[in-house]
Structures are given as C-alpha cells and as structure tokens.
Amino acid sequence: LERMATRGFFTPNQLKILTKMNLPRNNLYHACLEWMMLRALRGIDDGTIRNYGGSTTISLQNAMCTLRGTYESTGSHLSSRMHLAYTHLVQILVDTFVFTAPFA
C-alpha cells in the first residue's frame, strides 16, 4: 500500500485511513470502490458530470457493481479445480512419454 501511495494512486491521508481500517487486507478494495462512487456522485451533484435523466447514476452504479463482482469472482476462478478428463489425458501423455523415452 505504501508503494501505491508514493506512486500517486491515493493520497497519504487515504493510506492512513486504509491502514487503520479493521478489514482484512484482501477486502480493502471495498473502501476504494466506495470512495470512487462517492466522488462520482459528488461530481454529479455539483454539475461536473452530467446526469442525463438519472442514466449516468444508474450506469455508474452498474459499473461499480460489475467491478466488485469481477473482483469477487476472480478468487473462485483461481481456485477452481481441473476437469478430471483433462488430468487423465495429461497422465496418459506423461505415461506414454516415460514409456517410449528409452526407445528414442
């Protein structure tokens, strides 16, 4: 986190807030998503970002929910198991190579 702060990804004040939060390190992104949404909504309120009949707010909320969902699903994709047919095929290939290696 300190390296990210020195590179300008967030301010030293935000770093202090993140380090004092009572969250596991892998859940600190919730605070960052909340900050992004609050900043976007503040921009809509003060007129910096145009809100075309509420569609911008809905689009921003959908984008934030999609981003959160994508982050949450990444862990389950990384820990997923291989299909048994694939591992069986690899085992057959390895056995074949080991068996034919002395004849090569």
mmCIF file of N, CA and C in Angstrom:
data_model
loop_
_atom_site.group_PDB
_atom_site.id
_atom_site.type_symbol
_atom_site.label_atom_id
_atom_site.label_comp_id
_atom_site.label_asym_id
_atom_site.label_seq_id
_atom_site.Cartn_x
_atom_site.Cartn_y
_atom_site.Cartn_z
ATOM 1 N N LEU A 1 0.817 -1.198 0.000
ATOM 2 C CA LEU A 1 0.000 0.000 0.000
ATOM 3 C C LEU A 1 0.860 1.260 0.000
ATOM 4 N N GLU A 2 1.965 1.192 0.715
ATOM 5 C CA GLU A 2 2.834 2.364 0.788
ATOM 6 C C GLU A 2 3.406 2.705 -0.596
ATOM 7 N N ARG A 3 3.776 1.675 -1.366
ATOM 8 C CA ARG A 3 4.308 1.926 -2.706
ATOM 9 C C ARG A 3 3.250 2.521 -3.614
ATOM 10 N N MET A 4 2.009 2.093 -3.465
ATOM 11 C CA MET A 4 0.934 2.660 -4.272
ATOM 12 C C MET A 4 0.719 4.129 -3.922
ATOM 13 N N ALA A 5 0.845 4.461 -2.636
ATOM 14 C CA ALA A 5 0.671 5.852 -2.217
ATOM 15 C C ALA A 5 1.800 6.727 -2.741
ATOM 16 N N THR A 6 3.037 6.202 -2.750
ATOM 17 C CA THR A 6 4.149 7.003 -3.256
ATOM 18 C C THR A 6 4.052 7.219 -4.763
ATOM 19 N N ARG A 7 3.358 6.328 -5.452
ATOM 20 C CA ARG A 7 3.186 6.479 -6.902
ATOM 21 C C ARG A 7 1.957 7.300 -7.260
ATOM 22 N N GLY A 8 1.220 7.762 -6.261
ATOM 23 C CA GLY A 8 0.108 8.666 -6.503
ATOM 24 C C GLY A 8 -1.235 7.997 -6.753
ATOM 25 N N PHE A 9 -1.378 6.715 -6.419
ATOM 26 C CA PHE A 9 -2.661 6.058 -6.611
ATOM 27 C C PHE A 9 -3.686 6.531 -5.594
ATOM 28 N N PHE A 10 -3.226 6.910 -4.416
ATOM 29 C CA PHE A 10 -4.087 7.543 -3.443
ATOM 30 C C PHE A 10 -3.243 8.433 -2.551
ATOM 31 N N THR A 11 -3.909 9.289 -1.809
ATOM 32 C CA THR A 11 -3.218 10.297 -1.005
ATOM 33 C C THR A 11 -2.698 9.683 0.291
ATOM 34 N N PRO A 12 -1.746 10.354 0.948
ATOM 35 C CA PRO A 12 -1.276 9.863 2.245
ATOM 36 C C PRO A 12 -2.394 9.774 3.288
ATOM 37 N N ASN A 13 -3.366 10.674 3.210
ATOM 38 C CA ASN A 13 -4.499 10.616 4.134
ATOM 39 C C ASN A 13 -5.324 9.352 3.894
ATOM 40 N N GLN A 14 -5.545 9.012 2.629
ATOM 41 C CA GLN A 14 -6.280 7.786 2.316
ATOM 42 C C GLN A 14 -5.499 6.550 2.771
ATOM 43 N N LEU A 15 -4.182 6.600 2.643
ATOM 44 C CA LEU A 15 -3.349 5.496 3.116
ATOM 45 C C LEU A 15 -3.509 5.312 4.622
ATOM 46 N N LYS A 16 -3.528 6.432 5.350
ATOM 47 C CA LYS A 16 -3.690 6.365 6.798
ATOM 48 C C LYS A 16 -5.046 5.763 7.161
ATOM 49 N N ILE A 17 -6.079 6.151 6.433
ATOM 50 C CA ILE A 17 -7.420 5.601 6.686
ATOM 51 C C ILE A 17 -7.448 4.103 6.381
ATOM 52 N N LEU A 18 -6.845 3.708 5.257
ATOM 53 C CA LEU A 18 -6.842 2.288 4.888
ATOM 54 C C LEU A 18 -6.091 1.426 5.897
ATOM 55 N N THR A 19 -4.977 1.935 6.408
ATOM 56 C CA THR A 19 -4.196 1.141 7.363
ATOM 57 C C THR A 19 -4.881 1.034 8.717
ATOM 58 N N LYS A 20 -5.740 2.011 9.058
ATOM 59 C CA LYS A 20 -6.443 1.966 10.339
ATOM 60 C C LYS A 20 -7.764 1.208 10.272
ATOM 61 N N MET A 21 -8.196 0.816 9.061
ATOM 62 C CA MET A 21 -9.464 0.091 8.926
ATOM 63 C C MET A 21 -9.354 -1.298 9.523
ATOM 64 N N ASN A 22 -10.439 -1.746 10.098
ATOM 65 C CA ASN A 22 -10.485 -3.069 10.706
ATOM 66 C C ASN A 22 -11.027 -4.078 9.685
ATOM 67 N N LEU A 23 -10.321 -4.216 8.559
ATOM 68 C CA LEU A 23 -10.691 -5.136 7.490
ATOM 69 C C LEU A 23 -9.494 -5.996 7.128
ATOM 70 N N PRO A 24 -9.737 -7.204 6.647
ATOM 71 C CA PRO A 24 -8.601 -7.977 6.115
ATOM 72 C C PRO A 24 -8.007 -7.263 4.905
ATOM 73 N N ARG A 25 -6.719 -7.470 4.660
ATOM 74 C CA ARG A 25 -6.048 -6.751 3.568
ATOM 75 C C ARG A 25 -6.672 -7.034 2.208
ATOM 76 N N ASN A 26 -7.243 -8.222 2.042
ATOM 77 C CA ASN A 26 -7.820 -8.525 0.742
ATOM 78 C C ASN A 26 -9.209 -7.922 0.556
ATOM 79 N N ASN A 27 -9.757 -7.263 1.561
ATOM 80 C CA ASN A 27 -11.060 -6.602 1.435
ATOM 81 C C ASN A 27 -10.965 -5.084 1.468
ATOM 82 N N LEU A 28 -9.774 -4.540 1.429
ATOM 83 C CA LEU A 28 -9.628 -3.088 1.468
ATOM 84 C C LEU A 28 -10.148 -2.408 0.201
ATOM 85 N N TYR A 29 -10.320 -3.185 -0.860
ATOM 86 C CA TYR A 29 -10.802 -2.587 -2.102
ATOM 87 C C TYR A 29 -12.236 -2.073 -1.946
ATOM 88 N N HIS A 30 -12.988 -2.601 -0.949
ATOM 89 C CA HIS A 30 -14.344 -2.103 -0.725
ATOM 90 C C HIS A 30 -14.318 -0.607 -0.416
ATOM 91 N N ALA A 31 -13.365 -0.178 0.370
ATOM 92 C CA ALA A 31 -13.254 1.246 0.703
ATOM 93 C C ALA A 31 -12.938 2.060 -0.542
ATOM 94 N N CYS A 32 -12.048 1.551 -1.397
ATOM 95 C CA CYS A 32 -11.693 2.277 -2.619
ATOM 96 C C CYS A 32 -12.879 2.387 -3.566
ATOM 97 N N LEU A 33 -13.654 1.307 -3.698
ATOM 98 C CA LEU A 33 -14.854 1.367 -4.536
ATOM 99 C C LEU A 33 -15.858 2.374 -3.989
ATOM 100 N N GLU A 34 -15.976 2.420 -2.671
ATOM 101 C CA GLU A 34 -16.893 3.380 -2.064
ATOM 102 C C GLU A 34 -16.417 4.811 -2.309
ATOM 103 N N TRP A 35 -15.112 5.041 -2.207
ATOM 104 C CA TRP A 35 -14.572 6.374 -2.481
ATOM 105 C C TRP A 35 -14.820 6.767 -3.939
ATOM 106 N N MET A 36 -14.637 5.829 -4.857
ATOM 107 C CA MET A 36 -14.868 6.148 -6.277
ATOM 108 C C MET A 36 -16.333 6.511 -6.511
ATOM 109 N N MET A 37 -17.234 5.757 -5.927
ATOM 110 C CA MET A 37 -18.654 6.033 -6.122
ATOM 111 C C MET A 37 -19.040 7.361 -5.496
ATOM 112 N N LEU A 38 -18.537 7.642 -4.299
ATOM 113 C CA LEU A 38 -18.846 8.928 -3.663
ATOM 114 C C LEU A 38 -18.305 10.101 -4.466
ATOM 115 N N ARG A 39 -17.099 9.944 -5.021
ATOM 116 C CA ARG A 39 -16.529 11.019 -5.829
ATOM 117 C C ARG A 39 -17.352 11.245 -7.095
ATOM 118 N N ALA A 40 -17.811 10.160 -7.716
ATOM 119 C CA ALA A 40 -18.630 10.292 -8.920
ATOM 120 C C ALA A 40 -19.977 10.943 -8.593
ATOM 121 N N LEU A 41 -20.589 10.521 -7.494
ATOM 122 C CA LEU A 41 -21.874 11.123 -7.116
ATOM 123 C C LEU A 41 -21.718 12.590 -6.740
ATOM 124 N N ARG A 42 -20.595 12.928 -6.107
ATOM 125 C CA ARG A 42 -20.328 14.333 -5.787
ATOM 126 C C ARG A 42 -20.167 15.143 -7.075
ATOM 127 N N GLY A 43 -19.529 14.550 -8.076
ATOM 128 C CA GLY A 43 -19.386 15.220 -9.366
ATOM 129 C C GLY A 43 -20.720 15.423 -10.059
ATOM 130 N N ILE A 44 -21.619 14.473 -9.911
ATOM 131 C CA ILE A 44 -22.961 14.640 -10.483
ATOM 132 C C ILE A 44 -23.715 15.736 -9.746
ATOM 133 N N ASP A 45 -23.591 15.756 -8.416
ATOM 134 C CA ASP A 45 -24.301 16.765 -7.617
ATOM 135 C C ASP A 45 -23.828 18.179 -7.917
ATOM 136 N N ASP A 46 -22.511 18.371 -8.105
ATOM 137 C CA ASP A 46 -22.029 19.734 -8.346
ATOM 138 C C ASP A 46 -21.988 20.098 -9.831
ATOM 139 N N GLY A 47 -22.429 19.192 -10.707
ATOM 140 C CA GLY A 47 -22.537 19.518 -12.130
ATOM 141 C C GLY A 47 -21.295 19.222 -12.949
ATOM 142 N N THR A 48 -20.261 18.682 -12.354
ATOM 143 C CA THR A 48 -19.053 18.334 -13.105
ATOM 144 C C THR A 48 -19.343 17.206 -14.089
ATOM 145 N N ILE A 49 -20.157 16.244 -13.670
ATOM 146 C CA ILE A 49 -20.572 15.133 -14.526
ATOM 147 C C ILE A 49 -22.056 15.311 -14.810
ATOM 148 N N ARG A 50 -22.427 15.276 -16.088
ATOM 149 C CA ARG A 50 -23.834 15.433 -16.440
ATOM 150 C C ARG A 50 -24.595 14.153 -16.155
ATOM 151 N N ASN A 51 -25.784 14.333 -15.604
ATOM 152 C CA ASN A 51 -26.657 13.213 -15.305
ATOM 153 C C ASN A 51 -27.857 13.307 -16.233
ATOM 154 N N TYR A 52 -27.847 12.537 -17.280
ATOM 155 C CA TYR A 52 -28.895 12.587 -18.295
ATOM 156 C C TYR A 52 -30.125 11.827 -17.820
ATOM 157 N N GLY A 53 -30.971 12.502 -17.074
ATOM 158 C CA GLY A 53 -32.205 11.895 -16.593
ATOM 159 C C GLY A 53 -31.978 10.729 -15.644
ATOM 160 N N GLY A 54 -30.875 10.735 -14.927
ATOM 161 C CA GLY A 54 -30.579 9.669 -13.982
ATOM 162 C C GLY A 54 -29.836 8.497 -14.592
ATOM 163 N N SER A 55 -29.631 8.525 -15.912
ATOM 164 C CA SER A 55 -28.971 7.384 -16.555
ATOM 165 C C SER A 55 -27.489 7.290 -16.195
ATOM 166 N N THR A 56 -26.842 8.423 -15.950
ATOM 167 C CA THR A 56 -25.427 8.390 -15.581
ATOM 168 C C THR A 56 -25.251 7.735 -14.218
ATOM 169 N N THR A 57 -26.133 8.071 -13.283
ATOM 170 C CA THR A 57 -26.053 7.468 -11.954
ATOM 171 C C THR A 57 -26.253 5.959 -12.033
ATOM 172 N N ILE A 58 -27.237 5.544 -12.811
ATOM 173 C CA ILE A 58 -27.504 4.108 -12.950
ATOM 174 C C ILE A 58 -26.322 3.415 -13.615
ATOM 175 N N SER A 59 -25.742 4.033 -14.638
ATOM 176 C CA SER A 59 -24.588 3.443 -15.323
ATOM 177 C C SER A 59 -23.385 3.323 -14.391
ATOM 178 N N LEU A 60 -23.153 4.356 -13.577
ATOM 179 C CA LEU A 60 -22.045 4.307 -12.628
ATOM 180 C C LEU A 60 -22.260 3.219 -11.580
ATOM 181 N N GLN A 61 -23.472 3.102 -11.075
ATOM 182 C CA GLN A 61 -23.754 2.061 -10.086
ATOM 183 C C GLN A 61 -23.594 0.671 -10.697
ATOM 184 N N ASN A 62 -24.048 0.495 -11.934
ATOM 185 C CA ASN A 62 -23.876 -0.795 -12.603
ATOM 186 C C ASN A 62 -22.401 -1.114 -12.813
ATOM 187 N N ALA A 63 -21.612 -0.097 -13.201
ATOM 188 C CA ALA A 63 -20.177 -0.311 -13.425
ATOM 189 C C ALA A 63 -19.470 -0.683 -12.124
ATOM 190 N N MET A 64 -19.817 -0.014 -11.031
ATOM 191 C CA MET A 64 -19.195 -0.326 -9.743
ATOM 192 C C MET A 64 -19.581 -1.724 -9.264
ATOM 193 N N CYS A 65 -20.847 -2.096 -9.447
ATOM 194 C CA CYS A 65 -21.277 -3.443 -9.046
ATOM 195 C C CYS A 65 -20.603 -4.507 -9.905
ATOM 196 N N THR A 66 -20.440 -4.221 -11.199
ATOM 197 C CA THR A 66 -19.749 -5.161 -12.081
ATOM 198 C C THR A 66 -18.293 -5.298 -11.673
ATOM 199 N N LEU A 67 -17.653 -4.179 -11.362
ATOM 200 C CA LEU A 67 -16.251 -4.205 -10.930
ATOM 201 C C LEU A 67 -16.097 -5.002 -9.634
ATOM 202 N N ARG A 68 -16.993 -4.788 -8.697
ATOM 203 C CA ARG A 68 -16.950 -5.529 -7.429
ATOM 204 C C ARG A 68 -17.185 -7.018 -7.670
ATOM 205 N N GLY A 69 -18.156 -7.339 -8.497
ATOM 206 C CA GLY A 69 -18.443 -8.734 -8.802
ATOM 207 C C GLY A 69 -17.297 -9.425 -9.508
ATOM 208 N N THR A 70 -16.641 -8.702 -10.408
ATOM 209 C CA THR A 70 -15.496 -9.268 -11.114
ATOM 210 C C THR A 70 -14.370 -9.561 -10.149
ATOM 211 N N TYR A 71 -14.118 -8.646 -9.226
ATOM 212 C CA TYR A 71 -13.063 -8.881 -8.238
ATOM 213 C C TYR A 71 -13.404 -10.071 -7.354
ATOM 214 N N GLU A 72 -14.660 -10.161 -6.923
ATOM 215 C CA GLU A 72 -15.070 -11.265 -6.045
ATOM 216 C C GLU A 72 -14.962 -12.610 -6.751
ATOM 217 N N SER A 73 -15.261 -12.652 -8.048
ATOM 218 C CA SER A 73 -15.249 -13.933 -8.755
ATOM 219 C C SER A 73 -13.847 -14.364 -9.164
ATOM 220 N N THR A 74 -12.880 -13.462 -9.126
ATOM 221 C CA THR A 74 -11.522 -13.807 -9.524
ATOM 222 C C THR A 74 -10.938 -14.890 -8.617
ATOM 223 N N GLY A 75 -11.168 -14.794 -7.338
ATOM 224 C CA GLY A 75 -10.642 -15.787 -6.408
ATOM 225 C C GLY A 75 -11.202 -17.172 -6.659
ATOM 226 N N SER A 76 -12.500 -17.243 -6.971
ATOM 227 C CA SER A 76 -13.087 -18.560 -7.217
ATOM 228 C C SER A 76 -12.587 -19.154 -8.521
ATOM 229 N N HIS A 77 -12.284 -18.316 -9.512
ATOM 230 C CA HIS A 77 -11.731 -18.832 -10.763
ATOM 231 C C HIS A 77 -10.318 -19.350 -10.557
ATOM 232 N N LEU A 78 -9.551 -18.682 -9.709
ATOM 233 C CA LEU A 78 -8.178 -19.110 -9.474
ATOM 234 C C LEU A 78 -8.105 -20.400 -8.677
ATOM 235 N N SER A 79 -9.084 -20.637 -7.829
ATOM 236 C CA SER A 79 -9.046 -21.839 -7.000
ATOM 237 C C SER A 79 -9.877 -22.980 -7.578
ATOM 238 N N SER A 80 -10.389 -22.809 -8.793
ATOM 239 C CA SER A 80 -11.224 -23.868 -9.365
ATOM 240 C C SER A 80 -10.387 -25.084 -9.725
ATOM 241 N N ARG A 81 -11.035 -26.221 -9.748
ATOM 242 C CA ARG A 81 -10.354 -27.477 -9.997
ATOM 243 C C ARG A 81 -10.345 -27.786 -11.486
ATOM 244 N N MET A 82 -9.360 -28.585 -11.901
ATOM 245 C CA MET A 82 -9.297 -29.024 -13.293
ATOM 246 C C MET A 82 -10.301 -30.145 -13.516
ATOM 247 N N HIS A 83 -10.768 -30.247 -14.743
ATOM 248 C CA HIS A 83 -11.678 -31.331 -15.086
ATOM 249 C C HIS A 83 -10.921 -32.654 -15.054
ATOM 250 N N LEU A 84 -11.593 -33.701 -14.621
ATOM 251 C CA LEU A 84 -10.971 -35.000 -14.485
ATOM 252 C C LEU A 84 -10.502 -35.548 -15.830
ATOM 253 N N ALA A 85 -11.250 -35.265 -16.901
ATOM 254 C CA ALA A 85 -10.859 -35.762 -18.223
ATOM 255 C C ALA A 85 -9.522 -35.147 -18.654
ATOM 256 N N TYR A 86 -9.319 -33.861 -18.356
ATOM 257 C CA TYR A 86 -8.067 -33.208 -18.730
ATOM 258 C C TYR A 86 -6.892 -33.799 -17.959
ATOM 259 N N THR A 87 -7.054 -33.979 -16.680
ATOM 260 C CA THR A 87 -5.947 -34.533 -15.892
ATOM 261 C C THR A 87 -5.663 -35.977 -16.298
ATOM 262 N N HIS A 88 -6.694 -36.722 -16.667
ATOM 263 C CA HIS A 88 -6.493 -38.096 -17.124
ATOM 264 C C HIS A 88 -5.711 -38.108 -18.441
ATOM 265 N N LEU A 89 -6.043 -37.183 -19.360
ATOM 266 C CA LEU A 89 -5.322 -37.082 -20.630
ATOM 267 C C LEU A 89 -3.853 -36.739 -20.398
ATOM 268 N N VAL A 90 -3.584 -35.828 -19.504
ATOM 269 C CA VAL A 90 -2.198 -35.459 -19.193
ATOM 270 C C VAL A 90 -1.458 -36.654 -18.603
ATOM 271 N N GLN A 91 -2.123 -37.406 -17.738
ATOM 272 C CA GLN A 91 -1.495 -38.592 -17.161
ATOM 273 C C GLN A 91 -1.157 -39.618 -18.241
ATOM 274 N N ILE A 92 -2.034 -39.833 -19.203
ATOM 275 C CA ILE A 92 -1.771 -40.768 -20.308
ATOM 276 C C ILE A 92 -0.588 -40.291 -21.144
ATOM 277 N N LEU A 93 -0.537 -38.992 -21.447
ATOM 278 C CA LEU A 93 0.581 -38.455 -22.229
ATOM 279 C C LEU A 93 1.911 -38.630 -21.498
ATOM 280 N N VAL A 94 1.917 -38.331 -20.215
ATOM 281 C CA VAL A 94 3.152 -38.469 -19.442
ATOM 282 C C VAL A 94 3.584 -39.934 -19.381
ATOM 283 N N ASP A 95 2.635 -40.816 -19.148
ATOM 284 C CA ASP A 95 2.973 -42.244 -19.111
ATOM 285 C C ASP A 95 3.523 -42.712 -20.456
ATOM 286 N N THR A 96 2.943 -42.232 -21.542
ATOM 287 C CA THR A 96 3.417 -42.609 -22.877
ATOM 288 C C THR A 96 4.831 -42.098 -23.116
ATOM 289 N N PHE A 97 5.094 -40.861 -22.746
ATOM 290 C CA PHE A 97 6.437 -40.303 -22.929
ATOM 291 C C PHE A 97 7.462 -41.047 -22.077
ATOM 292 N N VAL A 98 7.112 -41.355 -20.851
ATOM 293 C CA VAL A 98 8.032 -42.074 -19.969
ATOM 294 C C VAL A 98 8.291 -43.479 -20.515
ATOM 295 N N PHE A 99 7.278 -44.134 -21.040
ATOM 296 C CA PHE A 99 7.428 -45.479 -21.571
ATOM 297 C C PHE A 99 8.259 -45.494 -22.853
ATOM 298 N N THR A 100 8.073 -44.500 -23.735
ATOM 299 C CA THR A 100 8.779 -44.505 -25.029
ATOM 300 C C THR A 100 10.121 -43.802 -24.967
ATOM 301 N N ALA A 101 10.463 -43.138 -23.894
ATOM 302 C CA ALA A 101 11.734 -42.405 -23.805
ATOM 303 C C ALA A 101 12.946 -43.316 -23.968
ATOM 304 N N PRO A 102 12.978 -44.506 -23.430
ATOM 305 C CA PRO A 102 14.189 -45.359 -23.619
ATOM 306 C C PRO A 102 14.385 -45.779 -25.081
ATOM 307 N N PHE A 103 13.323 -45.797 -25.878
ATOM 308 C CA PHE A 103 13.429 -46.220 -27.261
ATOM 309 C C PHE A 103 13.786 -45.086 -28.208
ATOM 310 N N ALA A 104 13.758 -43.851 -27.728
ATOM 311 C CA ALA A 104 14.014 -42.704 -28.598
ATOM 312 C C ALA A 104 15.472 -42.539 -28.941
#
